[in-house]
CSV table of C-alpha atoms in Angstrom, one decimal:
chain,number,residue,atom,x,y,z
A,1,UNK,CA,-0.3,50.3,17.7
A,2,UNK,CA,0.2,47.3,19.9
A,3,UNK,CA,0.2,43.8,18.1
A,4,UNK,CA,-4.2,42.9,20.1
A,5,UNK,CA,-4.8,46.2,18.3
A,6,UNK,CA,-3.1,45.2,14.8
A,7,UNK,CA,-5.4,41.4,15.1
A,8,UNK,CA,-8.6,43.5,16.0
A,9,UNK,CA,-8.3,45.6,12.7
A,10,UNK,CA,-7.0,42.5,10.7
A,11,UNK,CA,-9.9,40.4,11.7
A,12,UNK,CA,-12.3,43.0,11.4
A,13,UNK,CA,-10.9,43.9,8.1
A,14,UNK,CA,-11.4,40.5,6.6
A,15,UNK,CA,-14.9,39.7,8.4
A,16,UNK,CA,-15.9,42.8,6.1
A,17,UNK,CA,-15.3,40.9,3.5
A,18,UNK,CA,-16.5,37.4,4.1
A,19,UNK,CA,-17.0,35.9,0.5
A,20,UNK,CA,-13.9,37.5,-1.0
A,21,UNK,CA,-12.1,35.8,2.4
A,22,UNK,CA,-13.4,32.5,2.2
A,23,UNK,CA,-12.8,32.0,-1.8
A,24,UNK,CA,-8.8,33.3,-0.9
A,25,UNK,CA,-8.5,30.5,1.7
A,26,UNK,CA,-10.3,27.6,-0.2
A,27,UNK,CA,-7.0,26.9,-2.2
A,28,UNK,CA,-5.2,26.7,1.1
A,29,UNK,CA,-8.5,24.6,2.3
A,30,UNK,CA,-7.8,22.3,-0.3
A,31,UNK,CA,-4.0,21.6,-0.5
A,32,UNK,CA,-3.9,20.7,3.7
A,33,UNK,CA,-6.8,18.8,3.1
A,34,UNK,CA,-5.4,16.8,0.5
A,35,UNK,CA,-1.9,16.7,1.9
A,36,UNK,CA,-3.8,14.9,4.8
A,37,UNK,CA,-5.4,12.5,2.9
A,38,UNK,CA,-2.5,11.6,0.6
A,39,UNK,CA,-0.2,10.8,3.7
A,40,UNK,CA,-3.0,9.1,5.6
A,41,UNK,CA,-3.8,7.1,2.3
A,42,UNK,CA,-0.1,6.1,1.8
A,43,UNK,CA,0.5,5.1,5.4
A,44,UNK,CA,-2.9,3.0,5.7
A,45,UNK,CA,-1.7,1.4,2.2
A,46,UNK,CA,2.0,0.7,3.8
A,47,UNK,CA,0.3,-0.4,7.0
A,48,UNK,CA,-2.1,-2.7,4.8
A,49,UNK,CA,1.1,-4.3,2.7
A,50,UNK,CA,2.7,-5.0,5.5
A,51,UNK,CA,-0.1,-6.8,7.3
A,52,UNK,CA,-0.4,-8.9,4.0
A,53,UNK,CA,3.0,-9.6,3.9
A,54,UNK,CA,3.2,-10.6,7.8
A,55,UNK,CA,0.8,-12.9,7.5
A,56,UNK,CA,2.5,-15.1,5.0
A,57,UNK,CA,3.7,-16.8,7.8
A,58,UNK,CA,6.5,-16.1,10.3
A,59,UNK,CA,10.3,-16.6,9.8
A,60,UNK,CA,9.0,-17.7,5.9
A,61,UNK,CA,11.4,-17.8,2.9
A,62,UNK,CA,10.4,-18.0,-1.0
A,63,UNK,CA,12.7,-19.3,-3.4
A,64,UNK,CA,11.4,-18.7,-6.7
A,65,UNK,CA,12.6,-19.6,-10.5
A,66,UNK,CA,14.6,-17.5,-12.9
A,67,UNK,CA,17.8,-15.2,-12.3
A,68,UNK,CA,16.8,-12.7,-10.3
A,69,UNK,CA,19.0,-9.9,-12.6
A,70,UNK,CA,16.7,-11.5,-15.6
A,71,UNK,CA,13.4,-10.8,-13.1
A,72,UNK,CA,14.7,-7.1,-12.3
A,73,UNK,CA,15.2,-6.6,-15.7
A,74,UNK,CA,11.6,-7.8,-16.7
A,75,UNK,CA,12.9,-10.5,-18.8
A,76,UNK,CA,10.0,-12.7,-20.9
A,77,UNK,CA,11.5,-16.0,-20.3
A,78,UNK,CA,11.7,-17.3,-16.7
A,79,UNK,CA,13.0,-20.2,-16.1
A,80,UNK,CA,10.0,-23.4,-14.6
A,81,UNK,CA,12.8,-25.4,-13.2
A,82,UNK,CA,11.9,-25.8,-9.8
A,83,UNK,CA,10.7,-29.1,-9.2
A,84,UNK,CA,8.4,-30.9,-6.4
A,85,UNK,CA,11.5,-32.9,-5.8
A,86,UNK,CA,13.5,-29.3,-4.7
A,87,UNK,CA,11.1,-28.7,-2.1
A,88,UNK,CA,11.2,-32.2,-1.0
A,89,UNK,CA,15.3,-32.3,-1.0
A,90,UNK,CA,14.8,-29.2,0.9
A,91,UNK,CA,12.6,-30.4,3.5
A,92,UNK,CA,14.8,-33.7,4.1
A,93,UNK,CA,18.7,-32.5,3.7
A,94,UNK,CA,18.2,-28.8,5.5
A,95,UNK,CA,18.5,-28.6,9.1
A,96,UNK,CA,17.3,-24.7,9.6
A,97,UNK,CA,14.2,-25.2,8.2
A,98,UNK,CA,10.7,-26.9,9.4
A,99,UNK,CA,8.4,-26.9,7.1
A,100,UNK,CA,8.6,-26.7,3.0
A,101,UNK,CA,5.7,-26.1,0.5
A,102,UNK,CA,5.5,-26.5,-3.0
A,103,UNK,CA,2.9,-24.3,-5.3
A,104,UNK,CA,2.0,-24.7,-8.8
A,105,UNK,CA,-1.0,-22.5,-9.4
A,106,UNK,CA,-2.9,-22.5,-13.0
A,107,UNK,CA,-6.5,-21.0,-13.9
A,108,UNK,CA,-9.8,-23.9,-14.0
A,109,UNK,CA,-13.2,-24.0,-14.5
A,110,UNK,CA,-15.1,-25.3,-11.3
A,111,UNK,CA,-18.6,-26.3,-12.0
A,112,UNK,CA,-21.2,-27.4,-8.9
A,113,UNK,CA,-25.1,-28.5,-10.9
A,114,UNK,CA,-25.7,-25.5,-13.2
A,115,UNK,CA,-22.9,-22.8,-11.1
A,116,UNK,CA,-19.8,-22.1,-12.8
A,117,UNK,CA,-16.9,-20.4,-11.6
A,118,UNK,CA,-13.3,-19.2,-12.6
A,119,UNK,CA,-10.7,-19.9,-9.6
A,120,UNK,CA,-7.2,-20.1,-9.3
A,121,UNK,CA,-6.4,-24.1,-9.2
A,122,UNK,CA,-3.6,-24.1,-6.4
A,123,UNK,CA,-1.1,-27.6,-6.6
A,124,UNK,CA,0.9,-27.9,-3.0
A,125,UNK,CA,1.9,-30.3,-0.6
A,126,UNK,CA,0.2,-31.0,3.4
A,127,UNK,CA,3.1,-28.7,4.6
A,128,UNK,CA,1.2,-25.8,2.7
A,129,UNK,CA,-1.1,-25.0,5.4
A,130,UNK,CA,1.7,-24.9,8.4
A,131,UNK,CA,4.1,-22.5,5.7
A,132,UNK,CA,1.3,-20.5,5.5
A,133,UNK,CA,-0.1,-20.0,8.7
A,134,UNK,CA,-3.7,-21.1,7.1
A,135,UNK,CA,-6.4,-22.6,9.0
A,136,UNK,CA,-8.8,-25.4,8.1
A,137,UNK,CA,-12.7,-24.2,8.4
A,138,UNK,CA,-14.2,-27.8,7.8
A,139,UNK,CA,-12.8,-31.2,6.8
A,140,UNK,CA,-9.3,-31.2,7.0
A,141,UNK,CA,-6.2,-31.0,4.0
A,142,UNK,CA,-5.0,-32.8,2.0
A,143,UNK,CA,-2.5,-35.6,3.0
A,144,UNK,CA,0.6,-37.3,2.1
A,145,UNK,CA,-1.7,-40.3,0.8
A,146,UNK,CA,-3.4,-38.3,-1.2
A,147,UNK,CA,-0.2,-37.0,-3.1
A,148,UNK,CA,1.0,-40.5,-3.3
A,149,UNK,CA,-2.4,-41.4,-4.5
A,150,UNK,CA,-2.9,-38.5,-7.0
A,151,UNK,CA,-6.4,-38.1,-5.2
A,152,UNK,CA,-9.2,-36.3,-6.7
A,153,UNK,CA,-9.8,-33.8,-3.2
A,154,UNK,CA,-10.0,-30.3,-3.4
A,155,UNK,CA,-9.9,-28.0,-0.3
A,156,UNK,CA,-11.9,-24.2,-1.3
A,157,UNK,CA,-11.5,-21.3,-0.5
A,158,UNK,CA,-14.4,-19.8,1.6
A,159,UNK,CA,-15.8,-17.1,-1.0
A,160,UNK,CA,-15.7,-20.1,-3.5
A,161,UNK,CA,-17.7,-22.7,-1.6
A,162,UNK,CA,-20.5,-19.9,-0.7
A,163,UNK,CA,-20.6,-19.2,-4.3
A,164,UNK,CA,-20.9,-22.9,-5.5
A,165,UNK,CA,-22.7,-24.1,-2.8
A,166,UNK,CA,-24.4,-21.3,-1.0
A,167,UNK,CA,-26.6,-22.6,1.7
A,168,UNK,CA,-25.5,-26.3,1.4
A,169,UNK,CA,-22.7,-28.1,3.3
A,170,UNK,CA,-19.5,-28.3,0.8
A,171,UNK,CA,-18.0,-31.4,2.6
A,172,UNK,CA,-18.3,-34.3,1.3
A,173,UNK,CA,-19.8,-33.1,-2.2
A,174,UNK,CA,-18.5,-33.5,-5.6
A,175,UNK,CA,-17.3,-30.3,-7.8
A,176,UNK,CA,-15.5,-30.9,-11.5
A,177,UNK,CA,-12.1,-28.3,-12.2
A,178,UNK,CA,-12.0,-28.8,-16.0
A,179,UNK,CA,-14.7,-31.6,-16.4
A,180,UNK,CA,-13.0,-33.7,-13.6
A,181,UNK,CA,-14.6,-34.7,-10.7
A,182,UNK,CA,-13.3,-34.0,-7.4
A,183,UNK,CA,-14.5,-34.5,-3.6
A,184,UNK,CA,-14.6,-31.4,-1.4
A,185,UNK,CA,-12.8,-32.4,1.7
A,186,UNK,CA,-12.3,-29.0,3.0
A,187,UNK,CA,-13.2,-25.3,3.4
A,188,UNK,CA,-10.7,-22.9,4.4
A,189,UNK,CA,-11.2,-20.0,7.0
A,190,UNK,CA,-11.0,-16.7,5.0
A,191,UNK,CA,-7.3,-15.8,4.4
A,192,UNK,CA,-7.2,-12.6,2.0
A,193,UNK,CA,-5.1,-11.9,-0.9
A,194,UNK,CA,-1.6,-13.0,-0.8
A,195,UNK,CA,1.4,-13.1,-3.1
A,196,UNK,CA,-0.9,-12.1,-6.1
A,197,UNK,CA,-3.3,-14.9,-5.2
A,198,UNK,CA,-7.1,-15.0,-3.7
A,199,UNK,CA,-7.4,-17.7,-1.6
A,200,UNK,CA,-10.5,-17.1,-0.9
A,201,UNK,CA,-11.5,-17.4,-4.4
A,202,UNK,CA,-9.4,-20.4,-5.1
A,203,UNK,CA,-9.4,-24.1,-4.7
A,204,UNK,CA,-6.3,-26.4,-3.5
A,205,UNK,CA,-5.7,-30.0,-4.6
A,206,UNK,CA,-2.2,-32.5,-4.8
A,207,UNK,CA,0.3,-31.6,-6.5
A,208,UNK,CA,0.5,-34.6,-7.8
A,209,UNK,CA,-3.3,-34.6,-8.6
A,210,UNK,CA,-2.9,-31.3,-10.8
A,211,UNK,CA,0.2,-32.7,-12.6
A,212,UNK,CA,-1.6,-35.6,-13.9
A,213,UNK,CA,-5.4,-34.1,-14.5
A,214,UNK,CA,-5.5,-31.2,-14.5
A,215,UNK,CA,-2.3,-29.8,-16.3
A,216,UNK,CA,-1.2,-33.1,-18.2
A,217,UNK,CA,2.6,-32.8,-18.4
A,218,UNK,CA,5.1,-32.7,-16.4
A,219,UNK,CA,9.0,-31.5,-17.0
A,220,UNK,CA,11.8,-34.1,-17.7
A,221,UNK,CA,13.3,-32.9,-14.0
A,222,UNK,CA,10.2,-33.8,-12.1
A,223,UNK,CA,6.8,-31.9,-11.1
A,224,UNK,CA,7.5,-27.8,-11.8
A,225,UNK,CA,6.3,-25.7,-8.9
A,226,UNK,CA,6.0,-22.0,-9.4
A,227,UNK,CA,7.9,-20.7,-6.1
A,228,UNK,CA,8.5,-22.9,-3.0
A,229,UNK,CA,8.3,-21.6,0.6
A,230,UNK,CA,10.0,-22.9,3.7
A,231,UNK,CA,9.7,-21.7,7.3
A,232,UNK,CA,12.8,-21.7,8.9
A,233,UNK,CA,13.3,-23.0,12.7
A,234,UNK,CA,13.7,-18.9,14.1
A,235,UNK,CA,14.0,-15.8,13.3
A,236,UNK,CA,17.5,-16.1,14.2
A,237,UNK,CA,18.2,-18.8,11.7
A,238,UNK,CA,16.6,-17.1,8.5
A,239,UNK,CA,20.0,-16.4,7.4
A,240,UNK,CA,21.4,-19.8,7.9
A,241,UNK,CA,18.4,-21.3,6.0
A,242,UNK,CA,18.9,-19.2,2.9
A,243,UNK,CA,22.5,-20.0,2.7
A,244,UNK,CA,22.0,-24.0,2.7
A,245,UNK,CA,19.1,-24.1,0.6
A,246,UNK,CA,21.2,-22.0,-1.4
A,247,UNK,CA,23.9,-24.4,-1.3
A,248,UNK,CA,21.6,-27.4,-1.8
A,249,UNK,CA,19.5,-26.2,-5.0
A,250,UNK,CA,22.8,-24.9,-7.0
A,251,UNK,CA,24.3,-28.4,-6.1
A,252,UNK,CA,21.2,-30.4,-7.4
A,253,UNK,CA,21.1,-27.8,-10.7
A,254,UNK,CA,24.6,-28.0,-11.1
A,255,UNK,CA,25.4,-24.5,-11.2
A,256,UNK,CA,28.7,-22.9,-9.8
A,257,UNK,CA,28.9,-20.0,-10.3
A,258,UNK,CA,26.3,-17.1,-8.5
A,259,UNK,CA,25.9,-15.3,-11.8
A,260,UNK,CA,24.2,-18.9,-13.3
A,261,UNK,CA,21.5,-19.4,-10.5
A,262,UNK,CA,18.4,-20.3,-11.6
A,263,UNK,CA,16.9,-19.4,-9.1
A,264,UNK,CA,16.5,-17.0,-6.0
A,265,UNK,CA,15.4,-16.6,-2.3
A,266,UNK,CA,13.4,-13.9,-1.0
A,267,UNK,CA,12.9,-13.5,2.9
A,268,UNK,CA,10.1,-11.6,4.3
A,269,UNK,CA,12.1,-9.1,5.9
A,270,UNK,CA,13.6,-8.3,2.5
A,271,UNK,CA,9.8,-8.4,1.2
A,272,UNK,CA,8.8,-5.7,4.2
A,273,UNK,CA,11.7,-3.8,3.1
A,274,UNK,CA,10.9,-3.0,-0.2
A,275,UNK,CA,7.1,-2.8,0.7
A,276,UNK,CA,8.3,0.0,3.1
A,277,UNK,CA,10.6,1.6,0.3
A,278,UNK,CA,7.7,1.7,-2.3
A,279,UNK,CA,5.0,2.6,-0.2
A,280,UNK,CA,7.4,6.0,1.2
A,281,UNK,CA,8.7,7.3,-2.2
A,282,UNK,CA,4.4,6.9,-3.4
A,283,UNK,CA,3.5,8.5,0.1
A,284,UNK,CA,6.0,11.0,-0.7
A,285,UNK,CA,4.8,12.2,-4.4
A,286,UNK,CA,1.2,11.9,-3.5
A,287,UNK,CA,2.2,14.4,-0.9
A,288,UNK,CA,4.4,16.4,-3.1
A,289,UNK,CA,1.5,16.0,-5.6
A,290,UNK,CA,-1.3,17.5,-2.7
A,291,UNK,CA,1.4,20.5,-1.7
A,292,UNK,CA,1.0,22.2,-5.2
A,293,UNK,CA,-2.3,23.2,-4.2
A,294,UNK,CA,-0.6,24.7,-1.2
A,295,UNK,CA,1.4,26.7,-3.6
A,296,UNK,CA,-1.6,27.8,-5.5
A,297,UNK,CA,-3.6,28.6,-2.5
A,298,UNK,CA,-0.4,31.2,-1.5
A,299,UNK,CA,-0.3,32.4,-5.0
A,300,UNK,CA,-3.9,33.2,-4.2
A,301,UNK,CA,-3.4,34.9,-1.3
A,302,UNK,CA,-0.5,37.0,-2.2
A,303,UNK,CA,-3.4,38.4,-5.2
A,304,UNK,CA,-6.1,39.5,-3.3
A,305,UNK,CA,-4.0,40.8,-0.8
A,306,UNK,CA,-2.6,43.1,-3.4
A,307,UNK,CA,-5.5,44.0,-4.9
A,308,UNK,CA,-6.4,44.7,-1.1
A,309,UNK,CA,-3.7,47.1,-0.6
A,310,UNK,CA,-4.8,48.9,-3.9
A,311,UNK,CA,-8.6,48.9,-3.1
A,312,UNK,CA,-7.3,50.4,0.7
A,313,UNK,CA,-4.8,53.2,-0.8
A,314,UNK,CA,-7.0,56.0,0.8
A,315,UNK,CA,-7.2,54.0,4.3
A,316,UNK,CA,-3.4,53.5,4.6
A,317,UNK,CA,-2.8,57.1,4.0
A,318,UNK,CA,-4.9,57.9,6.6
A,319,UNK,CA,-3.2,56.2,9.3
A,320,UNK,CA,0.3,57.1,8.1
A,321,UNK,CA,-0.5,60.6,8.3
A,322,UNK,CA,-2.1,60.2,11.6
A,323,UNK,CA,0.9,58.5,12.9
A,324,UNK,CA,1.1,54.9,12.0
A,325,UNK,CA,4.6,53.8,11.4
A,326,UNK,CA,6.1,51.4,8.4
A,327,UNK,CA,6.0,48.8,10.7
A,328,UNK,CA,2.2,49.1,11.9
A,329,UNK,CA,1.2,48.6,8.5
A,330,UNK,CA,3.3,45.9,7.5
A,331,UNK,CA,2.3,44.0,11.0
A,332,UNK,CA,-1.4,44.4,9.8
A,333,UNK,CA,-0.8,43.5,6.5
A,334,UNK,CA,0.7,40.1,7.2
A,335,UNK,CA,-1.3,39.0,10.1
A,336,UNK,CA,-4.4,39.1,7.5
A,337,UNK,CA,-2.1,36.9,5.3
A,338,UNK,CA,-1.1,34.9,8.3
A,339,UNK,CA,-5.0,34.2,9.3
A,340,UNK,CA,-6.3,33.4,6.0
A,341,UNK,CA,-3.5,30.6,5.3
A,342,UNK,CA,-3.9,29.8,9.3
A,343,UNK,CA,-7.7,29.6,8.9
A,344,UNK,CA,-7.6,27.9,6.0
A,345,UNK,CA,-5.1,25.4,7.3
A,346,UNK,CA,-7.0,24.2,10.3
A,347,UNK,CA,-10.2,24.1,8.1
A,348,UNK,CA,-8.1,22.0,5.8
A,349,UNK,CA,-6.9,19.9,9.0
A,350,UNK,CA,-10.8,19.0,9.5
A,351,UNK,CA,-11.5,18.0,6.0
A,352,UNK,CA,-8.6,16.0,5.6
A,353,UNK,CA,-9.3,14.2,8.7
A,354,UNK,CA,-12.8,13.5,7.7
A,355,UNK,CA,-11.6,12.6,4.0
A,356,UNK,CA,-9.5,9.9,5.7
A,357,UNK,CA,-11.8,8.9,7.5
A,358,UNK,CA,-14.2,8.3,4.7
A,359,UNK,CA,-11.0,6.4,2.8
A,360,UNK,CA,-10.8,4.0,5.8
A,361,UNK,CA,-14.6,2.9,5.5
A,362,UNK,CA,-14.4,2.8,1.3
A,363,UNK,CA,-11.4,0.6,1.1
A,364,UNK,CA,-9.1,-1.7,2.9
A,365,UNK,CA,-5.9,0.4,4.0
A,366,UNK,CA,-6.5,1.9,8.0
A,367,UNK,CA,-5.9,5.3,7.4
A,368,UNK,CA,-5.1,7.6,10.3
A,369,UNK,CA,-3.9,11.2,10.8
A,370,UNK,CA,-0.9,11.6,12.4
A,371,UNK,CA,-0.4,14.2,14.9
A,372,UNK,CA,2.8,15.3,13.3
A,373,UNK,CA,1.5,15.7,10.2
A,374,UNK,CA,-1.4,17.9,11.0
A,375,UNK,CA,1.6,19.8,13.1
A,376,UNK,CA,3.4,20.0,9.7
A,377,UNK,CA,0.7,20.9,8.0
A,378,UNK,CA,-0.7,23.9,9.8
A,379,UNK,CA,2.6,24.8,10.2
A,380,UNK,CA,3.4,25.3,6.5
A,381,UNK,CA,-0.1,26.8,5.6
A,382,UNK,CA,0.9,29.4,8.2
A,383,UNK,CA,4.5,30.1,6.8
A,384,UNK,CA,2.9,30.2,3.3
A,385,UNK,CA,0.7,33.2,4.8
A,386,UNK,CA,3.7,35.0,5.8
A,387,UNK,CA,5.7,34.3,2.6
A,388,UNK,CA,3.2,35.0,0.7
A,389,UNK,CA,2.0,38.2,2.9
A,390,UNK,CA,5.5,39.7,2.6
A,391,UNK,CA,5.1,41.3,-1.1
A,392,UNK,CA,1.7,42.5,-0.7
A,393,UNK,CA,2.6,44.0,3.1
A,394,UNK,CA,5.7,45.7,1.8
A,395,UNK,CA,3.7,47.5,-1.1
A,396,UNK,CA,1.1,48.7,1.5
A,397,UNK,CA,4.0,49.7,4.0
A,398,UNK,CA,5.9,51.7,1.4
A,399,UNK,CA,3.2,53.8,0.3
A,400,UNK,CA,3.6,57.8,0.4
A,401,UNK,CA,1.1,59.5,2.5
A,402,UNK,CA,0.8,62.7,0.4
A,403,UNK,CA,0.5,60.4,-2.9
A,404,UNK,CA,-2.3,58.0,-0.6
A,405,UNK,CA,-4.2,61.1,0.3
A,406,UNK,CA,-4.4,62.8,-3.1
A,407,UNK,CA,-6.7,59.7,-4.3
A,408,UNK,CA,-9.1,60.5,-1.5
């Protein structure tokens, strides 16, 4: 027998038997289609984390309070001992970098006639919305007279001033954050989550302003700031920038050692980095997670394929005593396997695609198939076949003629 003849019988063979056929290559069905979708999923996510952190700002660094051993660690006490005055040391005394913003964010109340809402109350200086990359809707920001003021303005977020105000203009109107009245001189163009934080959901005054109203206190080192974020002068200067402000902020804290900073800077490259490392080892276990049913589906194959040889003793006798060699029935016996876990692979293909599909419209991440790992894929539901063919195929291939014909 020539290989076209051993496919001709092998299909025909299995199109006998199209149920039976169909439930042996749903598990293989299943783990490419959800092989798919799980790397699709975890590239779209990786894809999506780094567009949030890209849009941060460009060349932007974050220096943030507490050790950053103690942060690693998950330590409960982190240090608040970044100040305004930091940012604004920063801003004048470092040459590498542009623009510096300070952030102090705490929960408040926002209430518009008889509309309430819970927002994130965001304390910064004018230079926030250059660090940031953010652009102004309506109105404008807030100014340097308005931190030297302590001005009641608040800029919103867009998703907050549609919910307080819905069809009327914000500018211009009066809001209270914690029973205090403040004028909306600003609306934001929607921005997205960042860094934890909705700005669309949240509403930005002075620093100054939240220090004195809204929080009440202030440290005996100044205004305390959660993180501060500068934007150095290039790409090419990022490291530059870190070392000075480095240099600067252990000088003003008095620290002289590395091991006592009280403080650390994290660059967005570093930030991408780590994105990239998370997002590939979750990529990688979801993927992992999706191949066991590839395993099971083989398992499944290699089980009706022996119960196949068993139901077809008296066939397989036939042809070996008519002629057919070892070989003719092993070749037949394996390309079944091989087009059961092909089928089912390229059926799998399909359904994964459309599954990804279907996760891009459902949430954020743009998902997307990859070319190579459909390649993969098929490729390993079709080796599974064989691996999985081998056992059953050998049984069949073994078989006595005289013993095969006796159960006729």
């Amino acid at each position: 027998m020539d290989f076209r003849e051993s496919l001709k019988m092998a299909v025909k063979t299995l199109m006998a038997s199209k149920l039976r056929s169909s439930l042996t290559m749903l598990g293989i069905i299943i783990g490419n289609a959800s092989v798919i979708a799980m790397v699709g999923l975890g590239e779209g996510g990786q894809r999506y984390i780094n567009q949030q952190l890209q849009s941060l700002g460009p060349n932007i660094l974050f220096i943030v309070p507490g050790n950053r051993e103690t942060r690693r660690l998950g330590g409960l006490e982190i240090s608040r001992n970044l100040v305004l005055a930091d940012a604004e040391a920063i801003a004048q005394q470092v040459p590498s970098v542009i623009d510096v913003a300070a952030e102090n964010t705490t929960p408040g109340l926002l209430s518009f006639l008889n509309r309430n809402a819970n927002a994130s109350v965001i304390g910064t200086n004018p230079a926030f919305i250059t660090v940031r990359n953010f652009t102004i809707e309506q109105g404008r920001f807030i100014s340097d007279l308005d931190l030297q003021r302590t001005s009641a303005v608040a800029v919103l977020g867009n998703s907050l001033a549609e919910r307080l105000f819905e069809d009327q203009v914000a500018l211009g109107q009066s809001l209270r954050i914690n029973n205090i009245a403040f004028e909306v001189v600003g609306v934001l163009e929607r921005q997205g989550s960042n860094l934890g934080v909705n700005y669309d959901d949240a509403v930005i005054i002075p620093i100054t302003t939240q220090a004195s109203r809204i929080v009440g206190r202030t440290s005996p080192y100044g205004l305390e700031v959660s993180f501060i974020s500068a934007t150095a002068r290039n790409a090419d200067s990022m490291q530059t920038a870190e070392f000075q402000i480095t240099n600067l902020l252990r000088l003003r804290h008095g620290i002289t050692r590395a091991e006592e900073d009280d403080f650390f800077i994290q660059n967005q490259d570093t930030l991408l980095s780590i994105a990239d490392t998370i997002t590939g080892a979750l990529t990688l276990m979801l993927a992992a997670i999706a191949s066991i049913s590839l395993l099971v589906g083989g398992i499944g194959i290699m089980n009706i394929m022996l119960v196949s040889v068993r139901e077809r003793t008296q066939e397989i006798g036939l042809r070996k005593a008519i002629g057919a060699s070892r070989n003719d029935i092993l070749t037949q016996f394996l390309i079944e396997a091989i087009i059961l876990s092909a089928a089912g692979g390229i059926i799998g293909t399909m359904v994964g695609v459309g599954g990804i599909g279907l996760l891009s419209l459902l949430t954020p991440f743009e998902s997307s198939a990859s070319v190579s790992v459909i390649i993969v894929a098929v490729g390993v539901s079709g080796s599974i076949g064989l691996f999985f063919g081998v056992i059953p195929a050998r049984q069949a291939a073994k078989l006595d003629p005289i013993v095969a014909l006796r159960s006729i």
